[in-house]
Every structure is written in structure tokens, then in C-alpha cells.
Amino acid sequence: MYMQLLRKHTIQNLEFNVLSKHNVVYNNANNIVNIGNEPSQNNNSELDIESSEITKVISNIENDHCYIANNNKRLKRHNIDRNVIEESSTSDETLPSTKMIKLHKLAFFRGFLENINLINIPSKWYSDIGHVNKINIISFYKLGPYKDNFTRVIEKQIIFTEESQLLLYIYNKRIEMSELGYSSNNMQIETYENIEGLIRTFDKINICHGSMSSNLSDIKLSYGHQKIETFGVIKHLKCSTILTDDKSGERNVCIWCKRLDYSIKHKKLREKNNKKTRIFFSPQKKKKLQLLNKAKHLLKKKCSRATSRVVNLQNSLNNNKEEMKKMSESKIEELLESNNIPQCQSDLIHEIFKASKIKNCKQRRYSDNWMLLCMLLQIRSPSGYRFLRDNNILPLPCINTIRQYLLAVKIGCGFDDNFFKLFKKKMESKTEQQRQGIIVLDEVYLRESLSVNSQTLTYIGLEDFGNELETKGAQKANHALVFMWQSLADNLVQPIAVFASSGTVKGVDLAKLTVRAIMLMEDAGAEVVGLTCDGASTNRTMWSHLGINASTENFQNYFINPFDCSRKIFIFSDAPHLLKTIRNRLYEKKQLTVHPSTNPIKWEFYTNIFKIESNSILKVCPKLTRNHFELNNLTKMKVKYAAELFSMSTAKGIEFYKNKKYNGFNDSDETIKFTILMNNMFDALNRKYPAEGIKKNSRDIEVFHMLC
């Protein structure tokens, strides 16, 4: 069975090769049609010769594929696998129809390729053979007329591929078969006569040759967007390409290309006469162009106005400079006094006039008041001072000059009389509410060091109370006591004195220094209404010397003002320090009893939250860490840890685990209430903005009523 199929397949392939060689193809009725130009007798003789060759090939195939039976009567073959025999036995005896069609088309194309010179094509037409992307093609084309530069381009072109694809082009523009009068775009080319007829039909149609203007280099982009370039030919975007009888006119040019030709010639003529050419736009683009022209016109007006304004200002500035050079100091002083200019601004104006008269900036001399203002500005904002000086906004002295003046100032411990004189001038410009404030005092730990002041030949770093208290001797200072003024109705914070001591200052000495500070501030015009400090032991001793009593029976939180007996000075303990003190006490004692009838506040409720959440990803109190519960000398001083421990989130966490029946949270109601109370009290005493201050019927007052 396999031999029969192989033999039949080989005969069919050889027949196709022979038939294609002699220009014989199969038509739709499976009849052989001769489309060549040779006589039929020669073809018959050659076919007989080829049939003998086919017989020889088939006999060779049969000899090469013989079969031998073995003892087990199993068939064996050479060069053929057994599986192929089994598959071939089940297949059809004829080849698929798609294969026949493909071989038919390929045979026709090969015959067409070998006999291309026998095709009768019109005059001025040429043929060409090539391949594109591994596909063989046959091309027939016609060249267009000569141009001014003696060049020609392809006018019409027909391309036939080996895959039976037919392509038509006019000036590199694809043309469909329906545009030539055919009923379908998929025309079947089966004979040479079909090809010759198609070429003649394609040759007879009239086409548009585009604009007849001169060289492409003369055509500018400003002539309009309606032109396109195709194969070196200028055409209109709406060019019809194929001309009918009513559109041909005198020349082979369509109506649209005629308009384009007229437009180009007209604009060239206007350019030759040095006239502006008008560009045609669509209505939408014309509106955009009008808006752009309007914006351009307005911008020109603004530029001209700005230029004239700059010129006027420059002239005015030059005139003012000339007048300033002619003005004397007495005249400047009269103008400043007549206009009630403040003293600081007057000093600035004087310095500006002085700087304008000096050509060399190194020859400047500054007044004492101006140097004082410059030193304050440098201390307050070094970057701002540098910016004003580098940009010549103000006539400021060099930073090294400021440092020399600062080094010349005598700075020491104790109360400075000159400072309080200046502070008194400052208070004169304040209102009664702005004069009221409190004195804040605190001690800080210092590192011991000793150095020599080369100007005064004295030691720096020893104990110094500024002649306010007697010192024990030349001991190194390791603590500093600072007094600071804080205004209640004004944003004024000013240190007023500092004292260096060896160890903490005793309570008695601290009371003396506090009274001295109150007297000096009252004499300078300030009204001291309160005193704030932390709850250190020395401060509590000072309170007792001033008459402060924290017991319930003889409670008193104020003392009489030593400067004015009609007023009182109240004592305030620092709220963050109180919060830390309560936390440290609870950490050491592990529980606090607020009232004998209630359950105590226990430390273990807080630690149980951390133990549960330390091994969990989801946490009710994510801010609680190991630093909140393992306290050392550093963590005890952190207000942040104490505030986060006594927070609303911690109270909610204890309540959450209690409701979920976790172990270790029994009898925690009082701890929850205490935590909420501490949170509200700290918020009431830790307001930052004036709008958040304590007011009548505010929520913060209710918190203090609960404490009472």
C-alpha cells in the first residue's frame, strides 16, 4: 500500500515539474491548457520523452524500497520506518486538495517567470524580477514624464508575487482593482492573456500628475498643510489620483492639484514682490491663531509698558541718588523728626545715607546704636544676617566685626545692671497685659572645665554667683542655675541671669536669688505673677522658706510680692516633672493608693500589656516599648515615656484586655480611671497655642475640678 502511494506521489510531482517547464497548467476543470507560444507538436514529443524519464525514476524507487520476509514472517524494509507504513495504510490514496492548489499556483508562477519576455506589454512599459522578504516577485512598471532636473519617477506599477498576490500602484499610492472597473478586488490571474489585458487596461487610464510648479526646493512649508510629496511629485491631500472624463481638463491634473498649483504660484509671486503671504487655516485652527495673536499683542504691550516703567524707575533712582549725595545730616534729621520716624528706623536711614556717600566699603564707620542692632540680628538669625549683607539689602558690618564687638562685651554670672536698664526700655513699649509674666528657674548639670581668659587674665569655669552670694573657694563649677522671664500675653522669652555652682544651690540661697530676681524684674517694669520650677528637693526647700505649704490642712500656693505687697506670686510646679515623678513612684512602689476605699493603681497592669503585645504583630498600644518599663537614669528623665504610659491609648488597652478576659487584668478599673485622669490633666497643662488656653466653662477646668 505504501509503495502505491509513494509511486503515485512521485509521478504527480514529476508531472507538475514537466508541465510547468512547458508552460502547461491545470485549470478549474482539471484540463490541460497550453498558454505558451511553442507549437503543440514539439510539446507532445517532449512530453513523450519526459514520460520515459518518469518510468525510469519509478523503477529506481521500487528497487530501492524492497521488502524481505524473515523466519518469523515479519516485514522489514530499508530506509522506511514501520510506523510510517501503519500511518500510510490508514491515509487516503490521493493528495490533499490544498496541496494541489499550492503546486498549481507555484507551477504557474515559475512558468510565468521563465517566459516573462514573451508577455506583450505596451510601449514605455518595463518588466523586472526581484525578491522582497524572501518572496519572489514580478514587476511591470511605466516611467513618468521628465522633470526640469532631467529625472523620472515610476508612474504606474503592477506587482505579481509567487503567492498569487496582485498589487497596483500609481505614484507609490496603492490602487484597488475596483477603481479600474473590475467587480472584485480579488482578481484571479490564470492565463498570460489576463496579465496582458490588465496591463493594457491599467495603461489606458488617465491619472493626475500633480502640481506643475517648479522644483521641490522652492516650495516652503508656509505654503500650507494641504500639500504632500509622493515619489517626488507634489500633490494635494485630496488628490483623486485617477481622472475621469469630466475632471481631466487640458492637462492630466485633478481639480485639487490645480488649486494647489495656483496657490503655490500666487504665493511665490507675492514673495517675489516682498509681500506677505496669507496662510489658510481651518476654522478651529483659525480661532487658535487669533487667540495666539491676541496674546502676542497683549504681551508686547506689557513688555513695552514694563520697559518704559523700568526706564522711569532707573531715571528716578539716579535722581534720588544725586539728591541723597547733596543732602546733609542736619536736613536728614529734620525730615526724620518731622515724620515721627522711630529711632531704630532713623539709625537705619542714617547708615544708608552714610553708605551711599562712601565708595570704598572698608572705610565705613558705624554708630553704636546701629552696631547694637546688628549684634542682635546676628545673634537672632545668622543666616538672615548673612543673606541681608551678601545681597546688599542693608549696610551691615562684617561678621568678624560683630564677633569683635561681642568679645568686647563683659559677660559674667549674676544679675547685670546694664541688662535690666535695657529691659526697662523694652517694657516701656509693652501693654499692661504684655508686662505680666512668670519667672522660670531650673538647674542643669555641666561638665567641669577650666580655662583662662586672655583679656582679663582670669579663670573661667569656677564657681561664680556674681557677688550675690559668698563662695566657699575656688571650686570647679558643675551646675548652672538659670533664671528666665516668660511673658503671658506676649511672645517674649528672655534669660535674665545665670549662676555657676559646685553642686546644687541650697534652698536658702535659692530663695535669696529668687527674691532678688523678682525685685529687679519689678523695678524694670515687669509684673511677676508666678514662679515655675520642678519638684527637686532644693526647690521644695525654697518653697518652704517662701511660705509655701502643700499639706491639706494649711494649703498655700502663693506668697506676697516683695516689691508690691498688694499682689501675690503663685508657685507652679513643672507639669512634665510631676508626670515623671508619679511614674517613677509607681515604678518603685509597684502600686499607689489614691483612697483607702478604692483599689490601688498597680504597675503590673501596664507591664501585662507589654508582655502580651511583645510577641504579637497586631498591637492595641503600639507605642509602648521596653524603654517604658525598664527604667534607668536616662529613661527616667524622658518625659515622652511617662506621657505615653499615662495616655488614653494605654487606658483603652487595659480596658480591652480586661473585657477579653485576659489574665492579670482583674480589679483594673481604678487604674483605667487614674490613667485617663493623668492624660486629661497633662493635656490641660500642656497647651501650646493661646487659643487652646483655659477659658470659662472649658473642658480643662472640669479636669481641675475633678482633682479637687
PDB file of N, CA and C in Angstrom, residues 205-247:
ATOM      1  N   ILE A 205      -5.791  54.192 -18.438  1.00  0.00           N
ATOM      2  CA  ILE A 205      -6.459  55.128 -17.527  1.00  0.00           C
ATOM      3  C   ILE A 205      -5.639  56.402 -17.402  1.00  0.00           C
ATOM      4  N   ASN A 206      -6.340  57.518 -17.243  1.00  0.00           N
ATOM      5  CA  ASN A 206      -5.697  58.819 -17.038  1.00  0.00           C
ATOM      6  C   ASN A 206      -5.488  59.048 -15.540  1.00  0.00           C
ATOM      7  N   ILE A 207      -4.330  59.526 -15.221  1.00  0.00           N
ATOM      8  CA  ILE A 207      -4.000  59.773 -13.815  1.00  0.00           C
ATOM      9  C   ILE A 207      -3.559  61.217 -13.654  1.00  0.00           C
ATOM     10  N   CYS A 208      -3.605  61.679 -12.407  1.00  0.00           N
ATOM     11  CA  CYS A 208      -3.188  63.044 -12.075  1.00  0.00           C
ATOM     12  C   CYS A 208      -1.683  63.061 -11.838  1.00  0.00           C
ATOM     13  N   HIS A 209      -1.003  63.984 -12.536  1.00  0.00           N
ATOM     14  CA  HIS A 209       0.447  64.103 -12.397  1.00  0.00           C
ATOM     15  C   HIS A 209       0.854  65.142 -11.361  1.00  0.00           C
ATOM     16  N   GLY A 210      -0.104  65.653 -10.597  1.00  0.00           N
ATOM     17  CA  GLY A 210       0.221  66.577  -9.521  1.00  0.00           C
ATOM     18  C   GLY A 210       0.429  67.994  -9.990  1.00  0.00           C
ATOM     19  N   SER A 211       0.926  68.824  -9.064  1.00  0.00           N
ATOM     20  CA  SER A 211       1.148  70.233  -9.351  1.00  0.00           C
ATOM     21  C   SER A 211       2.281  70.393 -10.350  1.00  0.00           C
ATOM     22  N   MET A 212       2.140  71.376 -11.223  1.00  0.00           N
ATOM     23  CA  MET A 212       3.145  71.617 -12.263  1.00  0.00           C
ATOM     24  C   MET A 212       4.109  72.718 -11.867  1.00  0.00           C
ATOM     25  N   SER A 213       4.225  72.982 -10.554  1.00  0.00           N
ATOM     26  CA  SER A 213       5.134  74.024 -10.097  1.00  0.00           C
ATOM     27  C   SER A 213       6.570  73.581 -10.271  1.00  0.00           C
ATOM     28  N   SER A 214       7.473  74.473  -9.928  1.00  0.00           N
ATOM     29  CA  SER A 214       8.896  74.219 -10.157  1.00  0.00           C
ATOM     30  C   SER A 214       9.448  73.266  -9.109  1.00  0.00           C
ATOM     31  N   ASN A 215      10.746  73.356  -8.857  1.00  0.00           N
ATOM     32  CA  ASN A 215      11.444  72.386  -8.013  1.00  0.00           C
ATOM     33  C   ASN A 215      10.842  72.314  -6.611  1.00  0.00           C
ATOM     34  N   LEU A 216      11.083  71.166  -5.982  1.00  0.00           N
ATOM     35  CA  LEU A 216      10.587  70.978  -4.622  1.00  0.00           C
ATOM     36  C   LEU A 216      11.285  71.896  -3.635  1.00  0.00           C
ATOM     37  N   SER A 217      12.525  72.256  -3.926  1.00  0.00           N
ATOM     38  CA  SER A 217      13.269  73.113  -3.002  1.00  0.00           C
ATOM     39  C   SER A 217      12.678  74.511  -2.911  1.00  0.00           C
ATOM     40  N   ASP A 218      11.918  74.916  -3.934  1.00  0.00           N
ATOM     41  CA  ASP A 218      11.313  76.247  -3.909  1.00  0.00           C
ATOM     42  C   ASP A 218      10.028  76.286  -3.098  1.00  0.00           C
ATOM     43  N   ILE A 219       9.477  75.141  -2.790  1.00  0.00           N
ATOM     44  CA  ILE A 219       8.193  75.089  -2.088  1.00  0.00           C
ATOM     45  C   ILE A 219       8.460  75.068  -0.589  1.00  0.00           C
ATOM     46  N   LYS A 220       7.901  76.020   0.123  1.00  0.00           N
ATOM     47  CA  LYS A 220       8.134  76.155   1.549  1.00  0.00           C
ATOM     48  C   LYS A 220       6.978  75.557   2.338  1.00  0.00           C
ATOM     49  N   LEU A 221       7.259  75.305   3.597  1.00  0.00           N
ATOM     50  CA  LEU A 221       6.225  74.757   4.464  1.00  0.00           C
ATOM     51  C   LEU A 221       5.123  75.772   4.744  1.00  0.00           C
ATOM     52  N   SER A 222       5.438  77.045   4.631  1.00  0.00           N
ATOM     53  CA  SER A 222       4.445  78.076   4.912  1.00  0.00           C
ATOM     54  C   SER A 222       3.371  78.171   3.840  1.00  0.00           C
ATOM     55  N   TYR A 223       3.511  77.407   2.734  1.00  0.00           N
ATOM     56  CA  TYR A 223       2.501  77.463   1.683  1.00  0.00           C
ATOM     57  C   TYR A 223       1.219  76.737   2.077  1.00  0.00           C
ATOM     58  N   GLY A 224       1.254  76.012   3.154  1.00  0.00           N
ATOM     59  CA  GLY A 224       0.030  75.362   3.610  1.00  0.00           C
ATOM     60  C   GLY A 224       0.257  73.897   3.912  1.00  0.00           C
ATOM     61  N   HIS A 225      -0.664  73.338   4.669  1.00  0.00           N
ATOM     62  CA  HIS A 225      -0.570  71.939   5.058  1.00  0.00           C
ATOM     63  C   HIS A 225      -1.235  71.012   4.055  1.00  0.00           C
ATOM     64  N   GLN A 226      -1.836  71.577   2.971  1.00  0.00           N
ATOM     65  CA  GLN A 226      -2.598  70.751   2.053  1.00  0.00           C
ATOM     66  C   GLN A 226      -1.727  70.009   1.051  1.00  0.00           C
ATOM     67  N   LYS A 227      -0.430  70.268   1.000  1.00  0.00           N
ATOM     68  CA  LYS A 227       0.424  69.609   0.019  1.00  0.00           C
ATOM     69  C   LYS A 227       1.085  68.384   0.629  1.00  0.00           C
ATOM     70  N   ILE A 228       1.327  67.396  -0.218  1.00  0.00           N
ATOM     71  CA  ILE A 228       2.086  66.215   0.165  1.00  0.00           C
ATOM     72  C   ILE A 228       3.044  65.885  -0.966  1.00  0.00           C
ATOM     73  N   GLU A 229       4.080  65.138  -0.659  1.00  0.00           N
ATOM     74  CA  GLU A 229       5.068  64.742  -1.652  1.00  0.00           C
ATOM     75  C   GLU A 229       5.002  63.232  -1.820  1.00  0.00           C
ATOM     76  N   THR A 230       4.735  62.786  -3.024  1.00  0.00           N
ATOM     77  CA  THR A 230       4.637  61.362  -3.322  1.00  0.00           C
ATOM     78  C   THR A 230       5.541  61.038  -4.496  1.00  0.00           C
ATOM     79  N   PHE A 231       6.589  60.269  -4.257  1.00  0.00           N
ATOM     80  CA  PHE A 231       7.518  59.867  -5.321  1.00  0.00           C
ATOM     81  C   PHE A 231       8.081  61.083  -6.048  1.00  0.00           C
ATOM     82  N   GLY A 232       8.367  62.149  -5.298  1.00  0.00           N
ATOM     83  CA  GLY A 232       8.917  63.340  -5.913  1.00  0.00           C
ATOM     84  C   GLY A 232       7.895  64.200  -6.613  1.00  0.00           C
ATOM     85  N   VAL A 233       6.605  63.912  -6.469  1.00  0.00           N
ATOM     86  CA  VAL A 233       5.544  64.674  -7.125  1.00  0.00           C
ATOM     87  C   VAL A 233       4.736  65.386  -6.045  1.00  0.00           C
ATOM     88  N   ILE A 234       4.529  66.691  -6.232  1.00  0.00           N
ATOM     89  CA  ILE A 234       3.751  67.472  -5.284  1.00  0.00           C
ATOM     90  C   ILE A 234       2.282  67.322  -5.630  1.00  0.00           C
ATOM     91  N   LYS A 235       1.496  66.862  -4.656  1.00  0.00           N
ATOM     92  CA  LYS A 235       0.068  66.670  -4.860  1.00  0.00           C
ATOM     93  C   LYS A 235      -0.703  67.260  -3.694  1.00  0.00           C
ATOM     94  N   HIS A 236      -1.995  67.423  -3.952  1.00  0.00           N
ATOM     95  CA  HIS A 236      -2.896  67.880  -2.904  1.00  0.00           C
ATOM     96  C   HIS A 236      -3.302  66.690  -2.042  1.00  0.00           C
ATOM     97  N   LEU A 237      -3.658  66.986  -0.793  1.00  0.00           N
ATOM     98  CA  LEU A 237      -4.077  65.908   0.094  1.00  0.00           C
ATOM     99  C   LEU A 237      -5.324  65.198  -0.421  1.00  0.00           C
ATOM    100  N   LYS A 238      -6.184  65.931  -1.123  1.00  0.00           N
ATOM    101  CA  LYS A 238      -7.425  65.365  -1.633  1.00  0.00           C
ATOM    102  C   LYS A 238      -7.328  64.991  -3.112  1.00  0.00           C
ATOM    103  N   CYS A 239      -6.126  64.740  -3.582  1.00  0.00           N
ATOM    104  CA  CYS A 239      -5.930  64.398  -4.994  1.00  0.00           C
ATOM    105  C   CYS A 239      -6.707  63.125  -5.335  1.00  0.00           C
ATOM    106  N   SER A 240      -7.427  63.137  -6.492  1.00  0.00           N
ATOM    107  CA  SER A 240      -8.247  61.993  -6.889  1.00  0.00           C
ATOM    108  C   SER A 240      -7.441  60.877  -7.545  1.00  0.00           C
ATOM    109  N   THR A 241      -6.186  61.110  -7.916  1.00  0.00           N
ATOM    110  CA  THR A 241      -5.258  60.123  -8.491  1.00  0.00           C
ATOM    111  C   THR A 241      -5.712  59.658  -9.872  1.00  0.00           C
ATOM    112  N   ILE A 242      -6.898  59.034  -9.978  1.00  0.00           N
ATOM    113  CA  ILE A 242      -7.433  58.558 -11.262  1.00  0.00           C
ATOM    114  C   ILE A 242      -8.431  59.583 -11.767  1.00  0.00           C
ATOM    115  N   LEU A 243      -8.230  60.021 -13.023  1.00  0.00           N
ATOM    116  CA  LEU A 243      -9.072  61.060 -13.606  1.00  0.00           C
ATOM    117  C   LEU A 243     -10.165  60.435 -14.458  1.00  0.00           C
ATOM    118  N   THR A 244     -11.345  61.017 -14.363  1.00  0.00           N
ATOM    119  CA  THR A 244     -12.447  60.648 -15.255  1.00  0.00           C
ATOM    120  C   THR A 244     -12.524  61.661 -16.385  1.00  0.00           C
ATOM    121  N   ASP A 245     -13.455  61.484 -17.293  1.00  0.00           N
ATOM    122  CA  ASP A 245     -13.541  62.364 -18.466  1.00  0.00           C
ATOM    123  C   ASP A 245     -13.900  63.790 -18.089  1.00  0.00           C
ATOM    124  N   ASP A 246     -14.746  63.951 -17.071  1.00  0.00           N
ATOM    125  CA  ASP A 246     -15.189  65.296 -16.715  1.00  0.00           C
ATOM    126  C   ASP A 246     -14.189  66.028 -15.844  1.00  0.00           C
ATOM    127  N   LYS A 247     -13.132  65.354 -15.375  1.00  0.00           N
ATOM    128  CA  LYS A 247     -12.159  66.002 -14.498  1.00  0.00           C
ATOM    129  C   LYS A 247     -10.781  66.116 -15.132  1.00  0.00           C
TER     130      LYS A 247
END
